[in-house]
Structures are given as structure tokens and as C-alpha cells.
Amino acid sequence: MCGQPCSGKSKAALCLVEALKESESKHQVRIIDEACFHLDRNQSYANMPSEKNLRGVLRSEVDRSVSKDSIIIVDSLNNIKGYRYELWCLARASGIRYCVVYCDVEETFCRKWNEERREKGEVSYDDSIFEDLVRRFEKPERRNRWDSPLFELWPHREGTEKSSSAIIDAVSYLTKKVDSKTRDVKILQPTIATQTTRFSDANSLFELDKATQEVTNAIVEAQSQALGGPLNGVSVGKDLPVINISRSVGLPELRRMRRTFIKLTGQTSLSGPPPPSDADSAKRMFIDYLNRELGTS
């Protein structure tokens, strides 16, 4: 979720939960917000250290919670584009879908709703904190990968219901079954830099060696069946990227690229990010490397 303070994000999050539960999706749905940790809004945004701590707490909980079997709704301001990028990276590291639901509300309405909440004794922002948050808000832009896809709501004009078009579109995006022909849903794929599970050196080396050999064998086999003709793409397995080769690649070249990839992966793991955690992760990284080095993607 994303929006100015008091723009109706929490109501939109609840509507999204209702709509998801009524869909055919079997995913568990959970909202992560400040209330989960009994954090006071005004204290959390009183100064930069407190705000940084709040974002860190929420991000850590998201990191622990994201999985392919659940849908996590982060109901917070998410007003800083750099922070939305961090959340996008968590989604990419987990190999899941990601989207932003933006409550686009004019400041005057947000200010009015904040005052109404205060008068009713409900949770609200102090004026100084409200004005500071409004001033620093960084509006999501759909051309940014960490803000895409972007589903926009206009609570002050249309209200927010589980039948709102943005809610329906978000539910469809999050629950749609994906196959090789699907083009309107993007499953984020982990990269070397986003792998987070560190295995023993021996196990990692074994998985890496085995996985890259299987990819190399698949390319050799596909080329032999093509009898020197063009390849439309080599598939190594379900949910893995296609290897796009526009020219014939000999076994010596493939072996050389495989050795280079293993060496680079080992060097990278020593400097911080961990090596592949399983065979599919290793295959995906090697395929990405081949496509990039061969200049076909």
C-alpha cells in the first residue's frame, strides 16, 4: 500500500483482504502494519531515527513472512521510493509477484480526514508530523520497476470497496494462474545479489556444479536435435527462464562460460551475497548469465 497519511490505505487493505478471501486463491493473506507491533504513529515519525527504526521493523517482518504460499499486504505510508525499492528487492529475492496499490488523495482531504479522526478520538497524526510527511511524500511512478504494476484508488472521489476496479485488478494480478503464455503477470526472479540463504561451501559447490552441467547438457542436446538450424529457445524446466541462443555455441565455449560463471559466483559469495541455495536458483542464475553473455536478452 502507498499513500499520504490519512488517505484511506488501511480501509483499502481490508477491502483487498476481503476480495482475496472471496477469490479462488488458496494463499494465506496477512496485513503487516504499525499496529502489529503496537507502535504509535506520532512517536514513530517524530524524528528520522524513529522513522528509520519503524521501516526497519516492518521490513524485517516482511522479510520473514514473504513466501510463495502467502500474500503479504504492507499497510504503511511506504512514502519513500527507496524504501519501496527495498520491499521490491525482498519480493524479487523470494521469487514472487509484487504490486503497489496507491491511494491517490488530495492533501486537503487527507488533512480533513486527519482532523475528523482526532475529533472522534481515533488514531491521528499531530499537525507538525502530518505536514512533514505530506511534504516528503514521493509519489509512485509506474515506469519505476519498484512501483509497477501500479493500481490507483481515488477514495475521496469514488470511495473504496472490495468491488473497486483497482482492488479487482490487484486481486486478479496476485492470484492469476501463470503459464508459459502469460504476459501480463510478472514473477520476480532472484539474482545472485538477492539470494539470502547461505548453505555450506561443499553443498553450494555441488549444487552449482550439477545445475550448470545440466543446463550445458540441455543446450548441447537441443542444438544436436536442431541439426544446425535456429533455436527458438531451450527450456530447462518449469518456472525457469528460457535459454535464448541465436547462433551455434560449441561445447568448448559452453564449458569455458560455465567455468567462468562458477568462478564469478564464488568470488561474489566471498564479498557478501551468498551462493545459490538450491538447484533451481543455480540454474536460473546460470541461464541469466548465458543470455546476457550471448547478447540475446
mmCIF file of C-alpha atoms in Angstrom:
data_model
loop_
_atom_site.group_PDB
_atom_site.id
_atom_site.type_symbol
_atom_site.label_atom_id
_atom_site.label_comp_id
_atom_site.label_asym_id
_atom_site.label_seq_id
_atom_site.Cartn_x
_atom_site.Cartn_y
_atom_site.Cartn_z
ATOM 1 C CA MET A 1 0.000 0.000 0.000
ATOM 2 C CA CYS A 2 1.136 3.546 -0.632
ATOM 3 C CA GLY A 3 -0.304 6.977 0.008
ATOM 4 C CA GLN A 4 -0.276 10.176 2.017
ATOM 5 C CA PRO A 5 -1.136 9.997 5.738
ATOM 6 C CA CYS A 6 -4.897 9.516 6.260
ATOM 7 C CA SER A 7 -5.533 8.710 2.587
ATOM 8 C CA GLY A 8 -7.554 5.549 3.241
ATOM 9 C CA LYS A 9 -4.821 2.931 2.908
ATOM 10 C CA SER A 10 -5.970 0.797 5.824
ATOM 11 C CA LYS A 11 -9.529 0.606 4.538
ATOM 12 C CA ALA A 12 -8.204 -0.287 1.095
ATOM 13 C CA ALA A 13 -6.028 -3.006 2.652
ATOM 14 C CA LEU A 14 -9.047 -4.515 4.430
ATOM 15 C CA CYS A 15 -11.068 -4.413 1.195
ATOM 16 C CA LEU A 16 -8.204 -6.143 -0.582
ATOM 17 C CA VAL A 17 -8.138 -8.861 2.079
ATOM 18 C CA GLU A 18 -11.894 -9.443 1.706
ATOM 19 C CA ALA A 19 -11.625 -9.618 -2.075
ATOM 20 C CA LEU A 20 -8.680 -12.023 -1.895
ATOM 21 C CA LYS A 21 -10.525 -14.314 0.511
ATOM 22 C CA GLU A 22 -13.512 -14.406 -1.839
ATOM 23 C CA SER A 23 -11.301 -15.294 -4.797
ATOM 24 C CA GLU A 24 -10.276 -18.838 -5.699
ATOM 25 C CA SER A 25 -6.799 -18.241 -4.344
ATOM 26 C CA LYS A 26 -5.538 -20.680 -1.703
ATOM 27 C CA HIS A 27 -2.885 -18.254 -0.455
ATOM 28 C CA GLN A 28 -2.815 -17.108 3.139
ATOM 29 C CA VAL A 29 -3.354 -13.353 3.383
ATOM 30 C CA ARG A 30 -1.771 -11.185 6.056
ATOM 31 C CA ILE A 31 -1.542 -7.447 6.742
ATOM 32 C CA ILE A 32 1.675 -6.080 8.229
ATOM 33 C CA ASP A 33 1.344 -2.584 9.726
ATOM 34 C CA GLU A 34 2.382 -0.455 12.710
ATOM 35 C CA ALA A 35 -0.443 -1.905 14.810
ATOM 36 C CA CYS A 36 1.178 -5.350 14.603
ATOM 37 C CA PHE A 37 3.948 -4.019 16.831
ATOM 38 C CA HIS A 38 1.841 -1.593 18.910
ATOM 39 C CA LEU A 39 3.787 1.341 17.516
ATOM 40 C CA ASP A 40 2.467 4.869 17.982
ATOM 41 C CA ARG A 41 2.312 6.799 14.708
ATOM 42 C CA ASN A 42 3.417 10.130 16.119
ATOM 43 C CA GLN A 43 6.304 8.649 18.070
ATOM 44 C CA SER A 44 7.377 6.561 15.071
ATOM 45 C CA TYR A 45 7.544 9.600 12.785
ATOM 46 C CA ALA A 46 8.766 12.098 15.403
ATOM 47 C CA ASN A 47 12.325 12.096 14.046
ATOM 48 C CA MET A 48 14.453 10.374 11.440
ATOM 49 C CA PRO A 49 15.976 7.715 13.763
ATOM 50 C CA SER A 50 12.496 6.662 14.933
ATOM 51 C CA GLU A 51 11.185 6.595 11.374
ATOM 52 C CA LYS A 52 14.180 4.581 10.219
ATOM 53 C CA ASN A 53 13.575 2.129 13.059
ATOM 54 C CA LEU A 54 9.902 1.785 12.083
ATOM 55 C CA ARG A 55 10.758 0.997 8.480
ATOM 56 C CA GLY A 56 13.381 -1.489 9.636
ATOM 57 C CA VAL A 57 10.897 -3.301 11.872
ATOM 58 C CA LEU A 58 8.319 -3.530 9.087
ATOM 59 C CA ARG A 59 10.905 -4.606 6.503
ATOM 60 C CA SER A 60 12.257 -7.344 8.780
ATOM 61 C CA GLU A 61 8.771 -8.716 9.362
ATOM 62 C CA VAL A 62 8.074 -8.669 5.629
ATOM 63 C CA ASP A 63 11.361 -10.470 5.001
ATOM 64 C CA ARG A 64 10.390 -13.194 7.491
ATOM 65 C CA SER A 65 6.859 -13.512 6.125
ATOM 66 C CA VAL A 66 7.070 -13.453 2.332
ATOM 67 C CA SER A 67 6.668 -16.802 0.600
ATOM 68 C CA LYS A 68 5.097 -18.295 -2.484
ATOM 69 C CA ASP A 69 2.224 -19.604 -0.346
ATOM 70 C CA SER A 70 1.143 -16.257 1.084
ATOM 71 C CA ILE A 71 0.128 -12.740 0.102
ATOM 72 C CA ILE A 72 1.582 -10.030 2.323
ATOM 73 C CA ILE A 73 -0.016 -6.572 2.395
ATOM 74 C CA VAL A 74 2.286 -3.887 3.798
ATOM 75 C CA ASP A 75 -0.157 -1.308 5.149
ATOM 76 C CA SER A 76 2.053 1.673 5.857
ATOM 77 C CA LEU A 77 2.872 5.016 4.236
ATOM 78 C CA ASN A 78 5.657 3.484 2.107
ATOM 79 C CA ASN A 79 6.202 7.088 1.125
ATOM 80 C CA ILE A 80 9.913 6.897 0.259
ATOM 81 C CA LYS A 81 10.746 5.452 -3.157
ATOM 82 C CA GLY A 82 13.995 3.977 -1.836
ATOM 83 C CA TYR A 83 12.017 2.019 0.745
ATOM 84 C CA ARG A 84 9.586 0.747 -1.868
ATOM 85 C CA TYR A 85 12.637 -0.418 -3.810
ATOM 86 C CA GLU A 86 13.808 -2.345 -0.744
ATOM 87 C CA LEU A 87 10.424 -4.074 -0.490
ATOM 88 C CA TRP A 88 10.593 -4.870 -4.223
ATOM 89 C CA CYS A 89 14.015 -6.452 -3.648
ATOM 90 C CA LEU A 90 12.563 -8.657 -0.895
ATOM 91 C CA ALA A 91 9.874 -9.819 -3.313
ATOM 92 C CA ARG A 92 12.456 -10.486 -6.013
ATOM 93 C CA ALA A 93 14.643 -12.463 -3.621
ATOM 94 C CA SER A 94 11.636 -14.667 -2.814
ATOM 95 C CA GLY A 95 10.658 -15.132 -6.461
ATOM 96 C CA ILE A 96 7.109 -13.817 -6.024
ATOM 97 C CA ARG A 97 4.751 -11.228 -7.525
ATOM 98 C CA TYR A 98 4.781 -7.615 -6.402
ATOM 99 C CA CYS A 99 2.490 -4.664 -6.952
ATOM 100 C CA VAL A 100 1.651 -1.260 -5.470
ATOM 101 C CA VAL A 101 -1.860 -0.120 -4.558
ATOM 102 C CA TYR A 102 -1.797 3.677 -4.398
ATOM 103 C CA CYS A 103 -4.482 5.732 -2.627
ATOM 104 C CA ASP A 104 -4.316 8.963 -4.607
ATOM 105 C CA VAL A 105 -5.987 11.591 -2.416
ATOM 106 C CA GLU A 106 -5.555 15.378 -2.459
ATOM 107 C CA GLU A 107 -3.792 16.808 0.580
ATOM 108 C CA THR A 108 -6.842 18.854 1.613
ATOM 109 C CA PHE A 109 -8.919 15.689 2.014
ATOM 110 C CA CYS A 110 -6.141 13.895 3.910
ATOM 111 C CA ARG A 111 -5.858 16.888 6.248
ATOM 112 C CA LYS A 112 -9.636 16.972 6.765
ATOM 113 C CA TRP A 113 -9.830 13.231 7.470
ATOM 114 C CA ASN A 114 -6.967 13.513 9.955
ATOM 115 C CA GLU A 115 -8.794 16.273 11.831
ATOM 116 C CA GLU A 116 -12.024 14.258 11.858
ATOM 117 C CA ARG A 117 -10.224 11.285 13.350
ATOM 118 C CA ARG A 118 -8.726 13.470 16.050
ATOM 119 C CA GLU A 119 -12.140 14.895 16.937
ATOM 120 C CA LYS A 120 -13.535 11.366 17.267
ATOM 121 C CA GLY A 121 -10.651 10.323 19.498
ATOM 122 C CA GLU A 122 -9.309 7.935 16.873
ATOM 123 C CA VAL A 123 -5.660 7.423 15.911
ATOM 124 C CA SER A 124 -4.428 10.548 14.102
ATOM 125 C CA TYR A 125 -1.266 12.496 13.338
ATOM 126 C CA ASP A 126 -0.060 15.626 15.101
ATOM 127 C CA ASP A 127 -0.231 18.609 12.754
ATOM 128 C CA SER A 128 3.536 19.115 12.557
ATOM 129 C CA ILE A 129 4.177 15.452 11.783
ATOM 130 C CA PHE A 130 1.330 15.344 9.272
ATOM 131 C CA GLU A 131 2.709 18.362 7.385
ATOM 132 C CA ASP A 132 6.225 16.920 7.386
ATOM 133 C CA LEU A 133 5.029 13.589 5.968
ATOM 134 C CA VAL A 134 2.959 15.312 3.283
ATOM 135 C CA ARG A 135 5.967 17.396 2.256
ATOM 136 C CA ARG A 136 8.304 14.407 1.970
ATOM 137 C CA PHE A 137 5.920 12.069 0.160
ATOM 138 C CA GLU A 138 7.369 10.609 -3.052
ATOM 139 C CA LYS A 139 4.572 9.688 -5.407
ATOM 140 C CA PRO A 140 4.865 6.278 -7.082
ATOM 141 C CA GLU A 141 5.582 6.263 -10.817
ATOM 142 C CA ARG A 142 4.532 3.243 -12.860
ATOM 143 C CA ARG A 143 7.641 3.495 -15.029
ATOM 144 C CA ASN A 144 9.745 2.541 -11.990
ATOM 145 C CA ARG A 145 10.041 -1.217 -11.632
ATOM 146 C CA TRP A 146 9.555 -0.950 -7.847
ATOM 147 C CA ASP A 147 6.249 0.916 -8.419
ATOM 148 C CA SER A 148 4.956 -1.427 -11.099
ATOM 149 C CA PRO A 149 2.356 -2.673 -11.625
ATOM 150 C CA LEU A 150 0.571 0.299 -10.059
ATOM 151 C CA PHE A 151 -3.119 0.118 -9.160
ATOM 152 C CA GLU A 152 -4.629 3.501 -8.288
ATOM 153 C CA LEU A 153 -7.557 4.222 -5.973
ATOM 154 C CA TRP A 154 -9.313 7.576 -5.510
ATOM 155 C CA PRO A 155 -11.082 7.211 -2.127
ATOM 156 C CA HIS A 156 -12.241 10.851 -1.941
ATOM 157 C CA ARG A 157 -13.939 10.644 -5.348
ATOM 158 C CA GLU A 158 -15.142 7.079 -5.652
ATOM 159 C CA GLY A 159 -14.887 5.627 -2.162
ATOM 160 C CA THR A 160 -13.183 2.299 -1.513
ATOM 161 C CA GLU A 161 -14.952 -1.033 -1.761
ATOM 162 C CA LYS A 162 -13.855 -4.580 -2.434
ATOM 163 C CA SER A 163 -15.542 -4.108 -5.814
ATOM 164 C CA SER A 164 -13.414 -1.042 -6.693
ATOM 165 C CA SER A 165 -11.699 -1.523 -10.050
ATOM 166 C CA ALA A 166 -8.196 -1.130 -8.587
ATOM 167 C CA ILE A 167 -8.931 -3.764 -5.926
ATOM 168 C CA ILE A 168 -10.330 -6.157 -8.542
ATOM 169 C CA ASP A 169 -7.310 -5.590 -10.790
ATOM 170 C CA ALA A 170 -4.890 -6.147 -7.909
ATOM 171 C CA VAL A 171 -6.631 -9.381 -6.885
ATOM 172 C CA SER A 172 -6.529 -10.615 -10.472
ATOM 173 C CA TYR A 173 -2.828 -9.832 -10.746
ATOM 174 C CA LEU A 174 -1.961 -11.502 -7.440
ATOM 175 C CA THR A 175 -3.997 -14.669 -7.985
ATOM 176 C CA LYS A 176 -3.915 -15.284 -11.738
ATOM 177 C CA LYS A 177 -2.511 -18.645 -12.745
ATOM 178 C CA VAL A 178 0.680 -18.230 -14.732
ATOM 179 C CA ASP A 179 1.955 -20.395 -17.569
ATOM 180 C CA SER A 180 4.434 -20.012 -20.416
ATOM 181 C CA LYS A 181 1.970 -17.887 -22.414
ATOM 182 C CA THR A 182 1.160 -15.412 -19.644
ATOM 183 C CA ARG A 183 2.444 -11.938 -20.436
ATOM 184 C CA ASP A 184 0.528 -9.607 -18.098
ATOM 185 C CA VAL A 185 1.838 -11.060 -14.820
ATOM 186 C CA LYS A 186 5.491 -10.804 -13.826
ATOM 187 C CA ILE A 187 7.026 -13.230 -11.353
ATOM 188 C CA LEU A 188 10.138 -11.554 -9.991
ATOM 189 C CA GLN A 189 13.202 -13.780 -10.273
ATOM 190 C CA PRO A 190 16.065 -13.923 -7.748
ATOM 191 C CA THR A 191 19.559 -12.908 -8.830
ATOM 192 C CA ILE A 192 22.935 -13.566 -7.280
ATOM 193 C CA ALA A 193 22.656 -10.303 -5.344
ATOM 194 C CA THR A 194 19.281 -11.179 -3.821
ATOM 195 C CA GLN A 195 19.907 -14.742 -2.677
ATOM 196 C CA THR A 196 19.692 -14.807 1.127
ATOM 197 C CA THR A 197 20.035 -18.412 2.266
ATOM 198 C CA ARG A 198 23.633 -19.438 2.823
ATOM 199 C CA PHE A 199 24.491 -23.138 2.569
ATOM 200 C CA SER A 200 27.759 -24.891 3.352
ATOM 201 C CA ASP A 201 30.557 -24.395 0.821
ATOM 202 C CA ALA A 202 30.572 -28.069 -0.138
ATOM 203 C CA ASN A 203 26.826 -28.240 -0.693
ATOM 204 C CA SER A 204 26.764 -24.967 -2.655
ATOM 205 C CA LEU A 205 29.606 -26.072 -4.906
ATOM 206 C CA PHE A 206 27.925 -29.420 -5.539
ATOM 207 C CA GLU A 207 24.562 -27.788 -6.418
ATOM 208 C CA LEU A 208 26.264 -25.210 -8.633
ATOM 209 C CA ASP A 209 28.362 -27.773 -10.489
ATOM 210 C CA LYS A 210 25.429 -30.132 -11.015
ATOM 211 C CA ALA A 211 22.978 -27.422 -12.079
ATOM 212 C CA THR A 212 25.301 -25.742 -14.580
ATOM 213 C CA GLN A 213 26.203 -29.114 -16.089
ATOM 214 C CA GLU A 214 22.515 -29.915 -16.612
ATOM 215 C CA VAL A 215 21.989 -26.576 -18.369
ATOM 216 C CA THR A 216 25.018 -27.160 -20.584
ATOM 217 C CA ASN A 217 23.799 -30.663 -21.478
ATOM 218 C CA ALA A 218 20.348 -29.276 -22.356
ATOM 219 C CA ILE A 219 21.888 -26.755 -24.765
ATOM 220 C CA VAL A 220 24.076 -29.390 -26.440
ATOM 221 C CA GLU A 221 21.110 -31.746 -26.816
ATOM 222 C CA ALA A 222 18.835 -29.033 -28.226
ATOM 223 C CA GLN A 223 21.466 -27.984 -30.769
ATOM 224 C CA SER A 224 22.026 -31.554 -31.887
ATOM 225 C CA GLN A 225 18.292 -32.022 -32.445
ATOM 226 C CA ALA A 226 18.121 -28.769 -34.390
ATOM 227 C CA LEU A 227 20.814 -30.087 -36.787
ATOM 228 C CA GLY A 228 22.456 -26.691 -37.053
ATOM 229 C CA GLY A 229 19.182 -24.819 -37.584
ATOM 230 C CA PRO A 230 17.948 -21.879 -35.485
ATOM 231 C CA LEU A 231 16.684 -22.488 -31.941
ATOM 232 C CA ASN A 232 13.506 -20.831 -30.708
ATOM 233 C CA GLY A 233 14.602 -21.226 -27.112
ATOM 234 C CA VAL A 234 15.851 -24.021 -24.882
ATOM 235 C CA SER A 235 13.668 -24.900 -21.899
ATOM 236 C CA VAL A 236 15.441 -26.449 -18.930
ATOM 237 C CA GLY A 237 12.486 -26.822 -16.586
ATOM 238 C CA LYS A 238 9.197 -25.424 -15.345
ATOM 239 C CA ASP A 239 9.322 -21.891 -13.877
ATOM 240 C CA LEU A 240 12.847 -21.371 -15.233
ATOM 241 C CA PRO A 241 13.803 -18.780 -17.876
ATOM 242 C CA VAL A 242 14.216 -19.905 -21.464
ATOM 243 C CA ILE A 243 17.754 -20.011 -22.871
ATOM 244 C CA ASN A 244 17.753 -17.855 -25.992
ATOM 245 C CA ILE A 245 20.522 -18.745 -28.436
ATOM 246 C CA SER A 246 20.632 -17.111 -31.848
ATOM 247 C CA ARG A 247 23.800 -18.865 -33.014
ATOM 248 C CA SER A 248 25.505 -22.191 -32.639
ATOM 249 C CA VAL A 249 27.543 -22.422 -29.444
ATOM 250 C CA GLY A 250 30.179 -25.117 -29.331
ATOM 251 C CA LEU A 251 30.854 -27.325 -26.326
ATOM 252 C CA PRO A 252 34.317 -25.763 -25.662
ATOM 253 C CA GLU A 253 32.731 -22.302 -25.474
ATOM 254 C CA LEU A 254 29.946 -23.571 -23.201
ATOM 255 C CA ARG A 255 32.484 -25.207 -20.899
ATOM 256 C CA ARG A 256 34.532 -22.020 -20.793
ATOM 257 C CA MET A 257 31.475 -19.929 -19.917
ATOM 258 C CA ARG A 258 30.454 -22.466 -17.281
ATOM 259 C CA ARG A 259 33.886 -22.294 -15.611
ATOM 260 C CA THR A 260 33.810 -18.510 -15.686
ATOM 261 C CA PHE A 261 30.340 -18.405 -14.152
ATOM 262 C CA ILE A 262 31.319 -20.746 -11.312
ATOM 263 C CA LYS A 263 34.425 -18.676 -10.639
ATOM 264 C CA LEU A 264 32.477 -15.393 -10.633
ATOM 265 C CA THR A 265 29.816 -16.848 -8.349
ATOM 266 C CA GLY A 266 32.459 -17.982 -5.881
ATOM 267 C CA GLN A 267 34.117 -14.567 -5.880
ATOM 268 C CA THR A 268 30.795 -12.832 -5.381
ATOM 269 C CA SER A 269 29.839 -15.052 -2.444
ATOM 270 C CA LEU A 270 33.116 -14.234 -0.700
ATOM 271 C CA SER A 271 32.370 -10.493 -0.873
ATOM 272 C CA GLY A 272 28.924 -10.773 0.718
ATOM 273 C CA PRO A 273 25.933 -12.237 -1.144
ATOM 274 C CA PRO A 274 25.587 -15.997 -0.677
ATOM 275 C CA PRO A 275 25.918 -18.634 -3.393
ATOM 276 C CA PRO A 276 22.882 -20.409 -4.899
ATOM 277 C CA SER A 277 20.781 -22.152 -2.260
ATOM 278 C CA ASP A 278 19.360 -24.890 -4.495
ATOM 279 C CA ALA A 279 19.495 -26.376 -7.996
ATOM 280 C CA ASP A 280 16.745 -24.193 -9.483
ATOM 281 C CA SER A 281 18.354 -20.994 -8.166
ATOM 282 C CA ALA A 282 21.701 -22.033 -9.631
ATOM 283 C CA LYS A 283 20.117 -22.899 -12.986
ATOM 284 C CA ARG A 284 18.237 -19.599 -13.096
ATOM 285 C CA MET A 285 21.395 -17.602 -12.411
ATOM 286 C CA PHE A 286 23.420 -19.536 -14.985
ATOM 287 C CA ILE A 287 20.697 -19.104 -17.615
ATOM 288 C CA ASP A 288 20.568 -15.363 -16.920
ATOM 289 C CA TYR A 289 24.349 -15.254 -17.259
ATOM 290 C CA LEU A 290 24.310 -17.157 -20.574
ATOM 291 C CA ASN A 291 21.567 -14.987 -22.044
ATOM 292 C CA ARG A 292 23.425 -11.862 -21.018
ATOM 293 C CA GLU A 293 26.838 -13.028 -22.257
ATOM 294 C CA LEU A 294 25.466 -14.303 -25.555
ATOM 295 C CA GLY A 295 23.730 -10.953 -26.085
ATOM 296 C CA THR A 296 20.259 -12.383 -26.658
ATOM 297 C CA SER A 297 18.314 -10.734 -23.822
#
